[in-house]
Amino acid sequence: MDVRRAAERYPGGEPQAGIESRHAFSFGPHYDPDNLRFGAVLACNEERLAPGAGFDEHPHSHTEIVTWVVEGELTHRDSQGHETVVRPGDVQRLSSAAGVRHVERNDGPVPLTFVQMWLAPLDPGGTPAYEIVRGIADSTPYAVPEAGAMLHVRRLGPGERTAVPDAAYVYAHVVRGEVRLAGQELGPGDSARVTRAKGLEAVAVGTAELLLWEMSDRA
């Protein structure tokens, strides 16, 4: 298990424009050849947007992009004609496939915080697709078959346990609170990369929210 702390993330964004980013993997000018991906995960970005701030239209291709809002509301618009507002508890996925353009903004009156995870598809190309699951229930797995991956969202009470999937690769990201995993305490923004996970449990120290990516050998 490889633990990466929130303080180790690469800083990014444009603070003067109300955009603050923290990258868990090699990203943009922060190139790290030893930290390009884990399993299917290419990026895990924590984004903070001030009211009125956002990312103007930009392209993506050959990437599965999954977004989890922590606080506030995210406005999404893309070149396929989708326009949605993503709120805490919603899972948004943009399958960029052969190419798509989108806009991400905080059109609300309060600061926005979201976690965006990029996954490599098993087969590049194809037709772009978009999906949003409103208010996903705790423990309900969300499949991204294009990347050979499954997302597990866990909202835990103090002392509550959750099984870590037995999988070739597991990427765990703590959204809020603290959890204990294999003797390590993880706080907000911390992550763990587990290879060949078997028989592991995560235990909430207090109230916590945890994202677990279960990935196959094909990832």
JSON list of N, CA and C in Angstrom, two decimals, residues 7-54:
[
{"chain": "A", "resi": 7, "resn": "ALA", "atom": "N", "xyz": [-0.95, 17.02, 1.43]},
{"chain": "A", "resi": 7, "resn": "ALA", "atom": "CA", "xyz": [0.08, 18.05, 1.32]},
{"chain": "A", "resi": 7, "resn": "ALA", "atom": "C", "xyz": [1.09, 17.77, 0.22]},
{"chain": "A", "resi": 8, "resn": "GLU", "atom": "N", "xyz": [1.12, 16.52, -0.27]},
{"chain": "A", "resi": 8, "resn": "GLU", "atom": "CA", "xyz": [2.06, 16.15, -1.32]},
{"chain": "A", "resi": 8, "resn": "GLU", "atom": "C", "xyz": [1.51, 16.43, -2.72]},
{"chain": "A", "resi": 9, "resn": "ARG", "atom": "N", "xyz": [0.26, 16.82, -2.82]},
{"chain": "A", "resi": 9, "resn": "ARG", "atom": "CA", "xyz": [-0.34, 17.06, -4.13]},
{"chain": "A", "resi": 9, "resn": "ARG", "atom": "C", "xyz": [0.33, 18.24, -4.82]},
{"chain": "A", "resi": 10, "resn": "TYR", "atom": "N", "xyz": [0.37, 18.19, -6.14]},
{"chain": "A", "resi": 10, "resn": "TYR", "atom": "CA", "xyz": [0.95, 19.29, -6.92]},
{"chain": "A", "resi": 10, "resn": "TYR", "atom": "C", "xyz": [-0.06, 20.43, -7.00]},
{"chain": "A", "resi": 11, "resn": "PRO", "atom": "N", "xyz": [0.35, 21.67, -6.66]},
{"chain": "A", "resi": 11, "resn": "PRO", "atom": "CA", "xyz": [-0.59, 22.80, -6.76]},
{"chain": "A", "resi": 11, "resn": "PRO", "atom": "C", "xyz": [-0.77, 23.22, -8.21]},
{"chain": "A", "resi": 12, "resn": "GLY", "atom": "N", "xyz": [-1.96, 23.68, -8.54]},
{"chain": "A", "resi": 12, "resn": "GLY", "atom": "CA", "xyz": [-2.23, 24.14, -9.90]},
{"chain": "A", "resi": 12, "resn": "GLY", "atom": "C", "xyz": [-3.39, 25.12, -9.91]},
{"chain": "A", "resi": 13, "resn": "GLY", "atom": "N", "xyz": [-3.95, 25.31, -11.10]},
{"chain": "A", "resi": 13, "resn": "GLY", "atom": "CA", "xyz": [-5.05, 26.24, -11.27]},
{"chain": "A", "resi": 13, "resn": "GLY", "atom": "C", "xyz": [-4.58, 27.66, -11.49]},
{"chain": "A", "resi": 14, "resn": "GLU", "atom": "N", "xyz": [-5.49, 28.60, -11.30]},
{"chain": "A", "resi": 14, "resn": "GLU", "atom": "CA", "xyz": [-5.21, 30.02, -11.42]},
{"chain": "A", "resi": 14, "resn": "GLU", "atom": "C", "xyz": [-5.83, 30.72, -10.22]},
{"chain": "A", "resi": 15, "resn": "PRO", "atom": "N", "xyz": [-5.11, 30.79, -9.09]},
{"chain": "A", "resi": 15, "resn": "PRO", "atom": "CA", "xyz": [-5.69, 31.39, -7.88]},
{"chain": "A", "resi": 15, "resn": "PRO", "atom": "C", "xyz": [-6.23, 32.80, -8.11]},
{"chain": "A", "resi": 16, "resn": "GLN", "atom": "N", "xyz": [-5.56, 33.58, -8.97]},
{"chain": "A", "resi": 16, "resn": "GLN", "atom": "CA", "xyz": [-6.01, 34.94, -9.22]},
{"chain": "A", "resi": 16, "resn": "GLN", "atom": "C", "xyz": [-7.36, 34.97, -9.93]},
{"chain": "A", "resi": 17, "resn": "ALA", "atom": "N", "xyz": [-7.72, 33.84, -10.59]},
{"chain": "A", "resi": 17, "resn": "ALA", "atom": "CA", "xyz": [-9.00, 33.74, -11.28]},
{"chain": "A", "resi": 17, "resn": "ALA", "atom": "C", "xyz": [-10.02, 32.95, -10.45]},
{"chain": "A", "resi": 18, "resn": "GLY", "atom": "N", "xyz": [-9.67, 32.65, -9.20]},
{"chain": "A", "resi": 18, "resn": "GLY", "atom": "CA", "xyz": [-10.59, 31.92, -8.33]},
{"chain": "A", "resi": 18, "resn": "GLY", "atom": "C", "xyz": [-10.57, 30.43, -8.52]},
{"chain": "A", "resi": 19, "resn": "ILE", "atom": "N", "xyz": [-9.49, 29.90, -9.13]},
{"chain": "A", "resi": 19, "resn": "ILE", "atom": "CA", "xyz": [-9.37, 28.46, -9.38]},
{"chain": "A", "resi": 19, "resn": "ILE", "atom": "C", "xyz": [-8.15, 27.91, -8.65]},
{"chain": "A", "resi": 20, "resn": "GLU", "atom": "N", "xyz": [-8.38, 27.00, -7.71]},
{"chain": "A", "resi": 20, "resn": "GLU", "atom": "CA", "xyz": [-7.29, 26.34, -7.00]},
{"chain": "A", "resi": 20, "resn": "GLU", "atom": "C", "xyz": [-7.39, 24.84, -7.20]},
{"chain": "A", "resi": 21, "resn": "SER", "atom": "N", "xyz": [-6.30, 24.24, -7.68]},
{"chain": "A", "resi": 21, "resn": "SER", "atom": "CA", "xyz": [-6.29, 22.81, -7.98]},
{"chain": "A", "resi": 21, "resn": "SER", "atom": "C", "xyz": [-5.18, 22.13, -7.20]},
{"chain": "A", "resi": 22, "resn": "ARG", "atom": "N", "xyz": [-5.43, 20.86, -6.87]},
{"chain": "A", "resi": 22, "resn": "ARG", "atom": "CA", "xyz": [-4.43, 20.02, -6.23]},
{"chain": "A", "resi": 22, "resn": "ARG", "atom": "C", "xyz": [-4.45, 18.68, -6.93]},
{"chain": "A", "resi": 23, "resn": "HIS", "atom": "N", "xyz": [-3.30, 18.30, -7.52]},
{"chain": "A", "resi": 23, "resn": "HIS", "atom": "CA", "xyz": [-3.21, 17.12, -8.37]},
{"chain": "A", "resi": 23, "resn": "HIS", "atom": "C", "xyz": [-2.48, 15.98, -7.66]},
{"chain": "A", "resi": 24, "resn": "ALA", "atom": "N", "xyz": [-3.08, 14.79, -7.67]},
{"chain": "A", "resi": 24, "resn": "ALA", "atom": "CA", "xyz": [-2.46, 13.62, -7.04]},
{"chain": "A", "resi": 24, "resn": "ALA", "atom": "C", "xyz": [-1.48, 12.92, -7.97]},
{"chain": "A", "resi": 25, "resn": "PHE", "atom": "N", "xyz": [-1.60, 13.17, -9.29]},
{"chain": "A", "resi": 25, "resn": "PHE", "atom": "CA", "xyz": [-0.73, 12.54, -10.26]},
{"chain": "A", "resi": 25, "resn": "PHE", "atom": "C", "xyz": [-0.04, 13.60, -11.11]},
{"chain": "A", "resi": 26, "resn": "SER", "atom": "N", "xyz": [0.98, 13.18, -11.83]},
{"chain": "A", "resi": 26, "resn": "SER", "atom": "CA", "xyz": [1.67, 14.05, -12.77]},
{"chain": "A", "resi": 26, "resn": "SER", "atom": "C", "xyz": [0.63, 14.77, -13.62]},
{"chain": "A", "resi": 27, "resn": "PHE", "atom": "N", "xyz": [0.74, 16.09, -13.71]},
{"chain": "A", "resi": 27, "resn": "PHE", "atom": "CA", "xyz": [-0.32, 16.85, -14.38]},
{"chain": "A", "resi": 27, "resn": "PHE", "atom": "C", "xyz": [0.24, 18.17, -14.89]},
{"chain": "A", "resi": 28, "resn": "GLY", "atom": "N", "xyz": [0.01, 18.44, -16.18]},
{"chain": "A", "resi": 28, "resn": "GLY", "atom": "CA", "xyz": [0.43, 19.72, -16.75]},
{"chain": "A", "resi": 28, "resn": "GLY", "atom": "C", "xyz": [1.91, 19.98, -16.54]},
{"chain": "A", "resi": 29, "resn": "PRO", "atom": "N", "xyz": [2.26, 21.15, -16.01]},
{"chain": "A", "resi": 29, "resn": "PRO", "atom": "CA", "xyz": [3.68, 21.48, -15.82]},
{"chain": "A", "resi": 29, "resn": "PRO", "atom": "C", "xyz": [4.36, 20.65, -14.73]},
{"chain": "A", "resi": 30, "resn": "HIS", "atom": "N", "xyz": [3.55, 19.97, -13.89]},
{"chain": "A", "resi": 30, "resn": "HIS", "atom": "CA", "xyz": [4.12, 19.14, -12.83]},
{"chain": "A", "resi": 30, "resn": "HIS", "atom": "C", "xyz": [4.30, 17.72, -13.37]},
{"chain": "A", "resi": 31, "resn": "TYR", "atom": "N", "xyz": [5.32, 17.55, -14.20]},
{"chain": "A", "resi": 31, "resn": "TYR", "atom": "CA", "xyz": [5.56, 16.25, -14.82]},
{"chain": "A", "resi": 31, "resn": "TYR", "atom": "C", "xyz": [6.41, 15.38, -13.91]},
{"chain": "A", "resi": 32, "resn": "ASP", "atom": "N", "xyz": [5.90, 14.21, -13.59]},
{"chain": "A", "resi": 32, "resn": "ASP", "atom": "CA", "xyz": [6.62, 13.26, -12.75]},
{"chain": "A", "resi": 32, "resn": "ASP", "atom": "C", "xyz": [6.52, 11.89, -13.42]},
{"chain": "A", "resi": 33, "resn": "PRO", "atom": "N", "xyz": [7.59, 11.43, -14.06]},
{"chain": "A", "resi": 33, "resn": "PRO", "atom": "CA", "xyz": [7.52, 10.16, -14.80]},
{"chain": "A", "resi": 33, "resn": "PRO", "atom": "C", "xyz": [7.25, 8.95, -13.91]},
{"chain": "A", "resi": 34, "resn": "ASP", "atom": "N", "xyz": [7.44, 9.09, -12.60]},
{"chain": "A", "resi": 34, "resn": "ASP", "atom": "CA", "xyz": [7.18, 7.99, -11.68]},
{"chain": "A", "resi": 34, "resn": "ASP", "atom": "C", "xyz": [5.77, 8.03, -11.09]},
{"chain": "A", "resi": 35, "resn": "ASN", "atom": "N", "xyz": [4.96, 9.00, -11.56]},
{"chain": "A", "resi": 35, "resn": "ASN", "atom": "CA", "xyz": [3.63, 9.17, -10.98]},
{"chain": "A", "resi": 35, "resn": "ASN", "atom": "C", "xyz": [2.61, 9.50, -12.08]},
{"chain": "A", "resi": 36, "resn": "LEU", "atom": "N", "xyz": [2.63, 8.68, -13.12]},
{"chain": "A", "resi": 36, "resn": "LEU", "atom": "CA", "xyz": [1.76, 8.95, -14.27]},
{"chain": "A", "resi": 36, "resn": "LEU", "atom": "C", "xyz": [0.37, 8.35, -14.13]},
{"chain": "A", "resi": 37, "resn": "ARG", "atom": "N", "xyz": [0.26, 7.20, -13.46]},
{"chain": "A", "resi": 37, "resn": "ARG", "atom": "CA", "xyz": [-1.05, 6.55, -13.31]},
{"chain": "A", "resi": 37, "resn": "ARG", "atom": "C", "xyz": [-0.94, 5.45, -12.27]},
{"chain": "A", "resi": 38, "resn": "PHE", "atom": "N", "xyz": [-2.11, 4.96, -11.83]},
{"chain": "A", "resi": 38, "resn": "PHE", "atom": "CA", "xyz": [-2.19, 3.78, -10.98]},
{"chain": "A", "resi": 38, "resn": "PHE", "atom": "C", "xyz": [-3.39, 2.98, -11.44]},
{"chain": "A", "resi": 39, "resn": "GLY", "atom": "N", "xyz": [-3.15, 1.77, -11.94]},
{"chain": "A", "resi": 39, "resn": "GLY", "atom": "CA", "xyz": [-4.25, 1.04, -12.56]},
{"chain": "A", "resi": 39, "resn": "GLY", "atom": "C", "xyz": [-4.79, 1.86, -13.72]},
{"chain": "A", "resi": 40, "resn": "ALA", "atom": "N", "xyz": [-6.09, 2.09, -13.72]},
{"chain": "A", "resi": 40, "resn": "ALA", "atom": "CA", "xyz": [-6.71, 2.91, -14.77]},
{"chain": "A", "resi": 40, "resn": "ALA", "atom": "C", "xyz": [-6.69, 4.40, -14.44]},
{"chain": "A", "resi": 41, "resn": "VAL", "atom": "N", "xyz": [-6.38, 4.76, -13.18]},
{"chain": "A", "resi": 41, "resn": "VAL", "atom": "CA", "xyz": [-6.49, 6.16, -12.75]},
{"chain": "A", "resi": 41, "resn": "VAL", "atom": "C", "xyz": [-5.32, 6.98, -13.28]},
{"chain": "A", "resi": 42, "resn": "LEU", "atom": "N", "xyz": [-5.65, 8.01, -14.05]},
{"chain": "A", "resi": 42, "resn": "LEU", "atom": "CA", "xyz": [-4.65, 8.92, -14.60]},
{"chain": "A", "resi": 42, "resn": "LEU", "atom": "C", "xyz": [-4.56, 10.22, -13.82]},
{"chain": "A", "resi": 43, "resn": "ALA", "atom": "N", "xyz": [-5.65, 10.60, -13.16]},
{"chain": "A", "resi": 43, "resn": "ALA", "atom": "CA", "xyz": [-5.68, 11.86, -12.42]},
{"chain": "A", "resi": 43, "resn": "ALA", "atom": "C", "xyz": [-6.72, 11.77, -11.31]},
{"chain": "A", "resi": 44, "resn": "CYS", "atom": "N", "xyz": [-6.42, 12.44, -10.21]},
{"chain": "A", "resi": 44, "resn": "CYS", "atom": "CA", "xyz": [-7.39, 12.66, -9.14]},
{"chain": "A", "resi": 44, "resn": "CYS", "atom": "C", "xyz": [-7.17, 14.10, -8.68]},
{"chain": "A", "resi": 45, "resn": "ASN", "atom": "N", "xyz": [-7.98, 14.99, -9.21]},
{"chain": "A", "resi": 45, "resn": "ASN", "atom": "CA", "xyz": [-7.79, 16.43, -8.99]},
{"chain": "A", "resi": 45, "resn": "ASN", "atom": "C", "xyz": [-8.82, 16.96, -8.00]},
{"chain": "A", "resi": 46, "resn": "GLU", "atom": "N", "xyz": [-8.34, 17.67, -7.00]},
{"chain": "A", "resi": 46, "resn": "GLU", "atom": "CA", "xyz": [-9.24, 18.41, -6.11]},
{"chain": "A", "resi": 46, "resn": "GLU", "atom": "C", "xyz": [-9.32, 19.83, -6.64]},
{"chain": "A", "resi": 47, "resn": "GLU", "atom": "N", "xyz": [-10.53, 20.26, -6.97]},
{"chain": "A", "resi": 47, "resn": "GLU", "atom": "CA", "xyz": [-10.74, 21.58, -7.56]},
{"chain": "A", "resi": 47, "resn": "GLU", "atom": "C", "xyz": [-11.59, 22.45, -6.65]},
{"chain": "A", "resi": 48, "resn": "ARG", "atom": "N", "xyz": [-11.16, 23.70, -6.50]},
{"chain": "A", "resi": 48, "resn": "ARG", "atom": "CA", "xyz": [-11.93, 24.68, -5.73]},
{"chain": "A", "resi": 48, "resn": "ARG", "atom": "C", "xyz": [-12.16, 25.90, -6.60]},
{"chain": "A", "resi": 49, "resn": "LEU", "atom": "N", "xyz": [-13.43, 26.22, -6.83]},
{"chain": "A", "resi": 49, "resn": "LEU", "atom": "CA", "xyz": [-13.80, 27.34, -7.68]},
{"chain": "A", "resi": 49, "resn": "LEU", "atom": "C", "xyz": [-14.58, 28.36, -6.87]},
{"chain": "A", "resi": 50, "resn": "ALA", "atom": "N", "xyz": [-14.14, 29.62, -6.92]},
{"chain": "A", "resi": 50, "resn": "ALA", "atom": "CA", "xyz": [-14.88, 30.71, -6.29]},
{"chain": "A", "resi": 50, "resn": "ALA", "atom": "C", "xyz": [-16.16, 30.96, -7.09]},
{"chain": "A", "resi": 51, "resn": "PRO", "atom": "N", "xyz": [-17.16, 31.59, -6.48]},
{"chain": "A", "resi": 51, "resn": "PRO", "atom": "CA", "xyz": [-18.37, 31.93, -7.24]},
{"chain": "A", "resi": 51, "resn": "PRO", "atom": "C", "xyz": [-18.01, 32.70, -8.51]},
{"chain": "A", "resi": 52, "resn": "GLY", "atom": "N", "xyz": [-18.58, 32.26, -9.62]},
{"chain": "A", "resi": 52, "resn": "GLY", "atom": "CA", "xyz": [-18.32, 32.91, -10.90]},
{"chain": "A", "resi": 52, "resn": "GLY", "atom": "C", "xyz": [-17.10, 32.40, -11.64]},
{"chain": "A", "resi": 53, "resn": "ALA", "atom": "N", "xyz": [-16.27, 31.60, -10.98]},
{"chain": "A", "resi": 53, "resn": "ALA", "atom": "CA", "xyz": [-15.04, 31.09, -11.61]},
{"chain": "A", "resi": 53, "resn": "ALA", "atom": "C", "xyz": [-15.34, 29.77, -12.33]},
{"chain": "A", "resi": 54, "resn": "GLY", "atom": "N", "xyz": [-14.42, 29.40, -13.23]},
{"chain": "A", "resi": 54, "resn": "GLY", "atom": "CA", "xyz": [-14.60, 28.13, -13.92]},
{"chain": "A", "resi": 54, "resn": "GLY", "atom": "C", "xyz": [-13.59, 27.90, -15.01]}
]
